[in-house]
Coordinates of C-alpha atoms and ligand atoms in Angstrom, one line a residue:
M1 CA 100.9 65.6 135.0
S2 CA 101.1 62.4 132.0
Q3 CA 101.7 63.8 128.5
E4 CA 97.8 63.7 126.7
T5 CA 97.6 61.9 123.8
V6 CA 95.1 60.9 120.7
T7 CA 94.8 57.4 119.6
I8 CA 94.7 56.7 116.2
T9 CA 93.4 53.1 115.6
D10 CA 93.6 50.9 112.7
N11 CA 90.1 49.2 112.6
R12 CA 91.2 46.7 110.3
T13 CA 93.8 45.2 112.4
G14 CA 93.2 47.0 115.9
Q15 CA 96.4 47.9 116.0
S16 CA 97.1 51.5 117.9
I17 CA 99.3 54.2 118.7
E18 CA 99.1 56.9 121.3
C19 CA 100.1 60.1 119.3
P20 CA 100.8 63.4 122.0
I21 CA 99.5 66.4 121.4
K22 CA 101.2 69.1 121.5
K23 CA 100.3 72.9 122.3
G24 CA 101.2 76.1 121.1
T25 CA 101.3 79.7 123.0
H26 CA 98.0 80.3 120.5
G27 CA 95.8 78.5 118.4
P28 CA 94.8 74.6 118.0
D29 CA 96.7 72.0 119.8
V30 CA 98.6 69.9 117.2
V31 CA 99.0 66.3 117.5
D32 CA 102.3 64.7 116.6
C33 CA 101.8 61.9 114.6
Q34 CA 105.4 61.3 113.2
T35 CA 105.6 57.4 114.2
L36 CA 102.3 56.8 112.4
Y37 CA 104.3 55.3 109.2
K38 CA 106.9 53.4 111.4
K39 CA 104.0 52.1 114.1
L40 CA 101.2 51.1 111.6
G41 CA 102.4 52.2 107.9
M42 CA 100.5 54.3 106.7
F43 CA 100.6 58.4 105.8
F44 CA 98.0 60.9 106.3
F45 CA 96.8 62.0 103.3
D46 CA 96.4 66.0 103.6
P47 CA 96.6 67.6 99.7
A48 CA 97.6 71.5 100.0
Y49 CA 98.6 71.0 103.9
I50 CA 95.1 71.6 105.1
T51 CA 95.6 70.8 108.5
T52 CA 99.2 70.2 108.3
A53 CA 101.2 71.6 110.9
S54 CA 104.7 71.6 109.1
C55 CA 107.2 73.3 111.9
E56 CA 107.4 75.0 115.7
S57 CA 107.5 78.8 114.6
R58 CA 107.6 81.5 116.8
I59 CA 107.3 84.3 114.4
T60 CA 103.8 85.0 113.2
F61 CA 100.5 84.0 114.8
I62 CA 97.4 84.3 112.8
D63 CA 93.8 83.4 114.0
G64 CA 91.7 83.0 111.1
E65 CA 88.5 83.2 112.6
K66 CA 88.8 86.0 115.2
G67 CA 91.0 88.3 112.0
I68 CA 93.9 88.1 114.5
L69 CA 97.7 88.7 113.0
L70 CA 100.7 89.2 115.1
Y71 CA 104.3 89.6 114.9
R72 CA 106.3 88.4 117.5
G73 CA 103.0 88.7 119.7
Y74 CA 102.5 92.0 118.4
P75 CA 99.3 92.9 116.8
I76 CA 99.7 94.1 113.4
E77 CA 96.8 96.7 114.4
Q78 CA 99.7 98.2 116.8
L79 CA 102.8 97.8 114.5
A80 CA 101.1 99.6 111.2
E81 CA 100.0 102.7 113.7
H82 CA 103.5 103.1 115.6
S83 CA 106.0 101.2 113.9
D84 CA 108.3 101.3 110.7
Y85 CA 109.4 98.5 108.2
L86 CA 112.8 98.3 109.0
E87 CA 111.8 98.0 112.4
V88 CA 109.6 95.6 112.1
C89 CA 112.1 93.5 110.2
Y90 CA 114.3 93.9 113.0
L91 CA 111.6 92.5 115.3
L92 CA 110.6 89.6 113.1
L93 CA 114.5 89.0 112.8
Y94 CA 115.5 89.0 116.3
G95 CA 112.4 88.3 118.1
E96 CA 111.8 91.7 120.3
L97 CA 111.5 95.2 119.8
P98 CA 114.9 97.1 119.1
T99 CA 116.6 99.8 121.5
K100 CA 117.8 103.2 120.1
E101 CA 121.0 101.9 119.7
Q102 CA 120.2 98.5 118.1
M103 CA 118.0 100.3 115.7
G104 CA 120.6 102.5 114.6
D105 CA 122.9 99.7 114.3
F106 CA 120.6 97.4 111.5
K107 CA 119.4 100.8 110.0
G108 CA 123.0 101.6 109.4
S109 CA 124.0 97.6 108.3
I110 CA 120.6 97.7 106.0
Y111 CA 121.8 101.0 104.6
Q112 CA 125.3 100.2 103.8
H113 CA 124.3 97.0 101.5
T114 CA 121.5 98.6 99.3
M115 CA 124.1 98.8 96.4
L116 CA 124.3 96.1 93.6
H117 CA 127.5 94.5 92.6
E118 CA 127.7 96.2 89.0
G119 CA 128.4 92.8 87.5
L120 CA 124.6 92.2 88.2
L121 CA 123.3 94.8 86.4
D122 CA 124.3 93.4 83.6
F123 CA 121.6 91.0 84.5
Y124 CA 118.9 93.1 83.3
K125 CA 120.2 93.8 79.3
G126 CA 119.8 90.0 78.7
F127 CA 115.7 90.2 79.6
R128 CA 113.6 91.2 76.7
H129 CA 111.9 94.3 76.7
D130 CA 108.7 93.3 78.2
A131 CA 109.9 90.7 80.2
H132 CA 107.2 90.5 83.7
P133 CA 109.6 92.2 86.6
M134 CA 108.4 89.4 88.6
S135 CA 110.8 87.1 85.9
M136 CA 114.1 89.6 86.3
L137 CA 113.4 89.4 90.5
V138 CA 113.3 85.6 90.6
G139 CA 116.5 85.2 88.2
V140 CA 118.7 88.3 90.0
V141 CA 117.8 87.2 93.4
G142 CA 118.6 83.8 92.6
A143 CA 122.0 84.6 90.7
L144 CA 123.2 87.1 94.4
S145 CA 124.5 83.7 95.7
A146 CA 126.9 84.3 92.7
Y147 CA 128.1 87.2 94.2
Y148 CA 128.7 86.8 97.9
P149 CA 131.3 83.8 98.3
D150 CA 132.6 85.3 101.1
A151 CA 129.1 84.4 103.2
M152 CA 128.3 80.9 101.9
D153 CA 128.5 79.0 104.8
I154 CA 125.1 78.4 105.7
G155 CA 126.0 76.9 109.2
N156 CA 127.2 79.9 110.3
P157 CA 125.7 82.2 112.4
E158 CA 127.1 85.5 110.9
H159 CA 127.1 84.8 107.4
R160 CA 123.5 83.8 107.4
K161 CA 122.7 87.5 109.5
M162 CA 124.9 88.9 106.8
S163 CA 122.6 87.1 104.2
A164 CA 119.3 88.2 105.5
V165 CA 120.6 92.0 105.8
R166 CA 121.9 92.1 102.0
L167 CA 119.1 90.5 101.1
I168 CA 116.5 92.8 103.1
A169 CA 119.0 96.0 101.7
K170 CA 119.2 95.0 98.1
M171 CA 115.6 93.7 97.4
P172 CA 114.4 97.5 96.9
T173 CA 117.3 98.0 94.5
I174 CA 116.4 95.0 91.9
A175 CA 112.8 96.1 92.2
A176 CA 113.5 99.2 91.0
N177 CA 115.9 98.3 88.5
S178 CA 113.7 96.0 86.6
Y179 CA 111.1 99.1 86.4
K180 CA 113.6 101.7 85.7
Y181 CA 114.8 98.1 82.5
L182 CA 111.2 98.0 81.7
I183 CA 110.6 101.5 80.8
G184 CA 114.3 102.2 79.6
H185 CA 115.4 105.3 81.8
P186 CA 119.3 104.6 83.6
Y187 CA 119.2 102.9 87.1
V188 CA 119.2 105.2 89.8
Y189 CA 121.6 104.3 92.8
P190 CA 120.0 104.4 96.4
R191 CA 121.2 107.2 98.5
N192 CA 121.9 106.7 102.1
N193 CA 120.4 109.6 103.3
L194 CA 117.1 108.6 102.9
G195 CA 114.7 106.1 104.6
Y196 CA 114.2 102.8 103.4
V197 CA 110.8 103.9 101.9
E198 CA 111.5 107.1 100.4
N199 CA 114.9 105.3 98.8
F200 CA 112.5 103.3 97.1
M201 CA 110.2 105.6 95.9
H202 CA 113.9 107.3 94.9
M203 CA 115.1 105.0 92.7
M204 CA 111.6 104.1 91.1
F205 CA 110.8 107.3 90.3
S206 CA 113.6 110.1 89.9
V207 CA 115.5 110.3 86.7
P208 CA 118.8 112.4 86.5
K209 CA 117.3 115.4 85.2
E210 CA 114.6 115.5 88.2
E211 CA 114.6 114.8 91.8
Y212 CA 111.6 112.6 92.9
Q213 CA 108.9 114.8 94.8
F214 CA 108.2 112.6 97.9
N215 CA 104.3 112.8 99.6
Q216 CA 104.2 111.7 102.9
T217 CA 100.8 110.8 102.8
A218 CA 102.2 108.5 99.9
I219 CA 105.1 107.1 101.7
K220 CA 103.4 106.3 104.9
A221 CA 100.8 104.4 102.6
L222 CA 104.1 102.4 100.9
E223 CA 105.3 102.0 104.3
I224 CA 101.7 100.4 106.0
M225 CA 101.7 98.4 102.9
L226 CA 105.4 96.7 104.0
I227 CA 104.3 96.0 107.1
L228 CA 101.1 94.4 106.6
H229 CA 103.1 91.8 104.0
A230 CA 105.8 91.2 105.8
D231 CA 104.6 88.2 107.4
H232 CA 102.0 85.6 107.4
E233 CA 103.2 82.4 108.5
Q234 CA 103.6 79.2 106.5
N235 CA 102.1 80.5 103.0
A236 CA 103.0 78.8 99.7
S237 CA 105.6 81.3 99.5
T238 CA 107.5 80.9 102.6
S239 CA 106.5 76.8 103.1
T240 CA 108.4 76.6 99.1
V241 CA 111.4 79.3 101.1
R242 CA 111.4 76.4 104.3
L243 CA 110.9 73.7 102.1
A244 CA 114.0 74.7 99.7
G245 CA 116.1 75.4 102.9
S246 CA 115.6 72.2 104.2
S247 CA 117.7 70.6 101.6
Q248 CA 120.4 73.2 103.3
A249 CA 120.5 75.1 99.8
H250 CA 121.8 79.1 100.2
P251 CA 119.2 81.5 101.1
F252 CA 119.1 83.6 97.8
S253 CA 118.5 80.8 95.7
C254 CA 115.0 79.9 98.6
V255 CA 114.1 83.2 98.2
A256 CA 114.0 83.0 94.6
G257 CA 111.9 80.0 95.0
G258 CA 109.7 82.2 97.4
I259 CA 109.2 85.0 94.9
A260 CA 108.4 82.6 92.0
T261 CA 105.7 80.8 94.5
L262 CA 104.1 84.5 95.0
W263 CA 104.0 85.1 91.5
G264 CA 100.5 83.0 91.0
P265 CA 97.3 85.0 91.2
G266 CA 96.3 82.6 93.7
H267 CA 98.9 84.4 95.9
G268 CA 101.1 87.7 95.4
G269 CA 99.4 88.0 91.9
A270 CA 95.8 88.5 93.2
N271 CA 96.6 92.5 93.8
E272 CA 97.1 92.7 89.9
A273 CA 94.1 90.6 89.4
V274 CA 92.0 93.2 91.6
I275 CA 92.7 95.9 89.2
R276 CA 92.3 93.8 86.1
M277 CA 88.8 92.6 87.6
L278 CA 87.9 96.6 88.6
Q279 CA 88.9 97.8 85.3
Q280 CA 87.0 95.0 83.1
I281 CA 83.6 96.1 85.9
G282 CA 84.5 99.4 85.1
T283 CA 81.5 100.9 86.8
P284 CA 79.1 99.8 89.7
K285 CA 76.5 99.8 87.1
N286 CA 78.2 96.3 85.3
I287 CA 78.7 94.5 89.1
P288 CA 75.4 92.5 89.4
L289 CA 76.2 90.7 86.2
Y290 CA 79.6 90.0 87.5
I291 CA 79.0 88.9 90.8
K292 CA 76.2 86.5 88.7
R293 CA 79.6 85.1 87.3
F294 CA 81.7 85.1 90.4
K295 CA 78.9 83.0 92.0
D296 CA 78.6 80.9 88.8
K297 CA 80.0 77.5 89.1
K298 CA 80.8 76.9 85.4
D299 CA 82.9 80.3 85.2
P300 CA 86.2 80.1 85.8
T301 CA 85.8 84.0 86.9
R302 CA 86.5 84.3 90.8
L303 CA 86.2 87.6 92.6
M304 CA 89.8 88.3 93.1
G305 CA 90.9 89.9 96.2
F306 CA 87.9 87.9 97.9
G307 CA 88.4 84.5 100.3
H308 CA 91.4 83.7 102.0
R309 CA 92.6 80.2 103.2
V310 CA 92.9 81.1 106.8
Y311 CA 91.1 83.9 107.3
K312 CA 87.3 82.6 107.4
N313 CA 85.6 86.1 109.3
Y314 CA 87.9 88.8 108.1
D315 CA 91.5 89.7 106.9
P316 CA 92.8 92.5 110.0
R317 CA 95.1 93.8 107.2
A318 CA 92.5 94.6 105.1
K319 CA 90.8 96.6 107.4
I320 CA 93.9 98.9 108.1
I321 CA 94.6 99.2 104.5
R322 CA 90.9 100.0 103.5
N323 CA 91.5 103.4 105.6
V324 CA 94.9 104.2 104.1
C325 CA 93.7 103.6 100.5
H326 CA 90.8 105.7 101.1
T327 CA 92.9 108.3 102.9
L328 CA 95.8 108.3 100.2
L329 CA 93.1 108.4 96.9
Q330 CA 91.7 111.7 98.7
E331 CA 94.9 113.3 98.5
L332 CA 96.9 111.8 95.7
D333 CA 95.1 110.9 92.6
A334 CA 91.7 111.4 92.1
T335 CA 91.7 109.4 88.8
Q336 CA 91.3 106.1 90.9
Q337 CA 88.3 107.6 92.7
P338 CA 86.2 105.6 90.0
L339 CA 87.8 102.6 90.8
F340 CA 87.5 103.2 94.6
E341 CA 83.9 103.4 93.6
V342 CA 83.9 100.2 92.1
A343 CA 85.5 98.5 95.0
M344 CA 83.3 99.8 97.4
E345 CA 80.0 99.1 95.9
L346 CA 81.3 95.7 94.7
E347 CA 82.3 94.9 98.1
R348 CA 79.2 95.9 99.6
I349 CA 77.2 94.1 97.5
A350 CA 79.3 90.4 97.8
L351 CA 79.5 91.0 101.3
S352 CA 75.7 91.0 101.4
E353 CA 75.3 87.9 99.0
D354 CA 74.4 84.4 100.6
Y355 CA 77.6 82.8 98.7
F356 CA 79.7 85.0 99.9
I357 CA 78.2 84.9 103.5
E358 CA 77.6 81.2 103.2
R359 CA 81.3 80.4 102.7
K360 CA 82.8 83.0 104.3
L361 CA 84.4 85.0 101.8
Y362 CA 85.6 88.6 103.2
P363 CA 88.1 91.1 101.3
N364 CA 91.6 90.3 101.7
V365 CA 94.4 92.6 101.6
D366 CA 95.0 92.5 98.3
F367 CA 91.7 94.0 97.3
Y368 CA 92.8 97.3 98.4
S369 CA 96.4 97.1 97.7
G370 CA 96.5 97.0 94.5
M371 CA 94.6 100.5 94.4
I372 CA 97.2 102.2 96.7
M373 CA 100.2 100.9 94.5
S374 CA 98.2 102.6 91.3
A375 CA 97.6 106.0 93.2
L376 CA 101.5 105.4 94.3
G377 CA 101.9 105.3 90.1
L378 CA 103.1 102.0 89.9
P379 CA 102.3 99.7 87.0
L380 CA 99.9 96.9 87.2
N381 CA 102.9 94.5 86.6
M382 CA 104.9 96.0 89.5
F383 CA 102.3 95.2 92.5
T384 CA 103.6 91.6 93.1
V385 CA 107.5 92.7 92.8
L386 CA 106.5 95.0 95.4
F387 CA 104.8 92.8 97.9
A388 CA 108.2 90.3 97.7
V389 CA 110.2 93.3 98.3
A390 CA 108.1 93.2 101.7
R391 CA 107.7 89.7 102.2
T392 CA 111.5 89.3 101.6
V393 CA 111.9 89.8 105.9
G394 CA 109.3 86.9 106.2
W395 CA 110.6 85.0 103.7
I396 CA 114.3 85.0 105.7
A397 CA 113.1 85.3 109.1
Q398 CA 111.4 82.2 109.1
W399 CA 114.4 80.2 107.0
T400 CA 116.8 81.3 109.8
E401 CA 114.5 80.2 112.2
M402 CA 114.4 76.3 110.5
M403 CA 117.9 76.7 110.2
E404 CA 118.5 77.1 114.3
V405 CA 116.7 74.0 114.8
P406 CA 119.5 71.5 115.8
D407 CA 117.5 68.4 114.2
M408 CA 116.4 70.3 111.3
R409 CA 115.9 67.4 108.3
I410 CA 115.1 67.7 104.7
G411 CA 111.6 68.0 104.0
R412 CA 109.7 65.4 102.3
P413 CA 105.9 64.7 101.8
R414 CA 104.8 61.3 100.7
Q415 CA 102.1 60.6 98.3
L416 CA 99.5 58.2 97.5
Y417 CA 100.1 56.8 94.2
L418 CA 97.0 56.2 91.8
G419 CA 99.4 55.3 89.0
S420 CA 99.8 51.6 86.8
K421 CA 100.5 48.1 89.2
Q422 CA 104.3 47.5 88.3
R423 CA 104.6 46.3 85.1
D424 CA 107.1 44.9 82.6
Y425 CA 108.5 47.2 80.1
V426 CA 107.6 46.4 76.0
S427 CA 109.4 46.9 73.0
I428 CA 108.8 49.3 70.4
E429 CA 108.0 46.5 68.2
Q430 CA 105.9 44.7 70.5
R431 CA 103.5 47.6 71.6
G432 CA 99.7 48.2 70.1
I433 CA 99.7 45.0 68.7
Ligands
LIG501 N1 85.1 84.4 94.5 C1 84.1 83.5 94.1 N2 84.5 82.0 94.9 C2 85.4 81.6 95.7 C3 86.4 82.8 95.6 C4 86.4 83.7 95.3 N3 87.2 84.6 95.4 N4 86.7 81.9 96.9 C5 86.5 81.2 97.1 N5 85.4 80.7 96.5 C6 84.5 79.5 96.7 C7 85.1 78.5 96.4 O1 84.7 78.3 95.0 C8 84.1 77.1 96.8 O2 83.3 77.4 96.7 P1 82.0 75.8 96.7 O3 82.5 75.5 98.2 O4 80.7 75.7 96.4 O5 83.0 74.9 96.2 C9 84.7 78.0 98.3 O6 84.8 79.1 98.3 C10 85.8 77.4 99.1 O7 86.9 78.0 98.3 P2 88.2 77.0 98.4 O8 88.9 77.6 96.7 O9 88.1 76.1 98.7 O10 89.1 78.4 99.7 P3 90.8 78.4 99.5 O11 91.0 78.5 101.2 O12 91.4 77.1 99.3 O13 91.2 79.1 98.7 C11 92.0 81.2 98.0 C12 91.9 80.6 99.0 C13 92.6 80.6 96.8 C14 92.4 82.8 98.3 C15 90.6 81.7 97.1 O14 89.5 82.5 97.9 C16 90.6 82.5 95.7 O15 91.1 82.0 94.8 N6 90.5 83.8 96.1 C17 91.0 84.9 95.0 C18 92.3 85.2 94.7 C19 92.5 86.0 96.1 O16 92.4 87.2 96.3 N7 94.1 85.4 96.5 C20 94.6 86.6 97.5 C21 94.7 85.5 98.7 S1 95.9 86.2 99.9 C22 97.4 87.0 99.4 O17 97.7 86.3 99.2 C23 97.9 87.7 100.1

């Protein structure tokens, strides 16, 4: 069968090019227009990359219309029910679910690398007492490259593997240390006899005088949260990691870029913004007033935790986490219950409003994840940090995939220039005369 193509014609000149159509396993076909500039001397204009497929990938698939999310082909609902976070990490990194032996080896290597170089601990003291933990995360993760000269050759698959293991292993330690620094508690060292999630909680909440008492519902809730946030194809932070990596930068620096991007309220910062919004609303009777504000184009206030660039019917992660949130709040923290009630009523009213229906705005995962983290005892400014811990595997899996492409080229978007036409320099004495 001959190659299917799309013809692009410049109606001014009648010149045409044939662009091959590429087909994926799932999802819309893509038109390969890499020759557009060479043959027609034009670029595509696609701000925010709404219609641009920036790479080929075999890791994660999202169908935004149907509300489907697959990691390496497995539906997120099945992974959330049957798997655990480290197994999902293995799957994302290596493409298949591990055998018992492979899982044992992988866990062993992660547990072996959970400690930080003692020199890195001094970094924290340099931050102000009220620094946002995300700023610490950007700094400390970026600095990791300075500590591992033994694995700096990004062309070496073993070095790439080691960097991935180190990032996944050390991220909870880095995150927990930021928290301990902010509250003035001593750092708690990781313990290898604990699971990944338990270890994180131990480092966050244990103090020298008292062991943290684990609660299985809380551990399960956090495990599911990590799974749901582990990867999400070519979102803003992942694209940042890929773009940085395309210059052959070290993965620790690339992931630091991803963390910085995640921090924004339009991305990972939304879970923090949801709780602030719910606290501001305070009680269900104030909801109609806020709904009016969310719909008012002159008012910049948005309904946080609603809407998504890709999911236009529902976010499958939101469906899973909604139930987790409900179970956890019932068992764990009655003080968060009023917030949950406001959230439920807000969701009910928003979903019946024409404004939200017409624009296909539904709750996203962040609408609920903040309430879970709050019930787990995490302060607001740690919410996005936790998202970063979970997403680290996605960033490094996507980076690794890109590095394995034989003809990988540096990323370089183009632009539509609207500035001044070329002009001649005027000396300062001559200006304004
Ligand atoms: N509240 C009110 N109106 C909204 C909202 C919202 N949360 N989201 C979108 N809209 C409106 C826009 O004003 C726009 O209206 P218009 O067509 O009348 O101009 C329309 O819906 C389309 O909005 P866009 O901004 O074009 O949608 P886009 O896909 O670019 O943005 C985004 C998606 C950034 C997530 C947006 O919905 C938003 O700001 N949501 C709140 C923040 C949030 O929850 N972010 C988390 C994302 S999920 C994640 O990162 C895990």
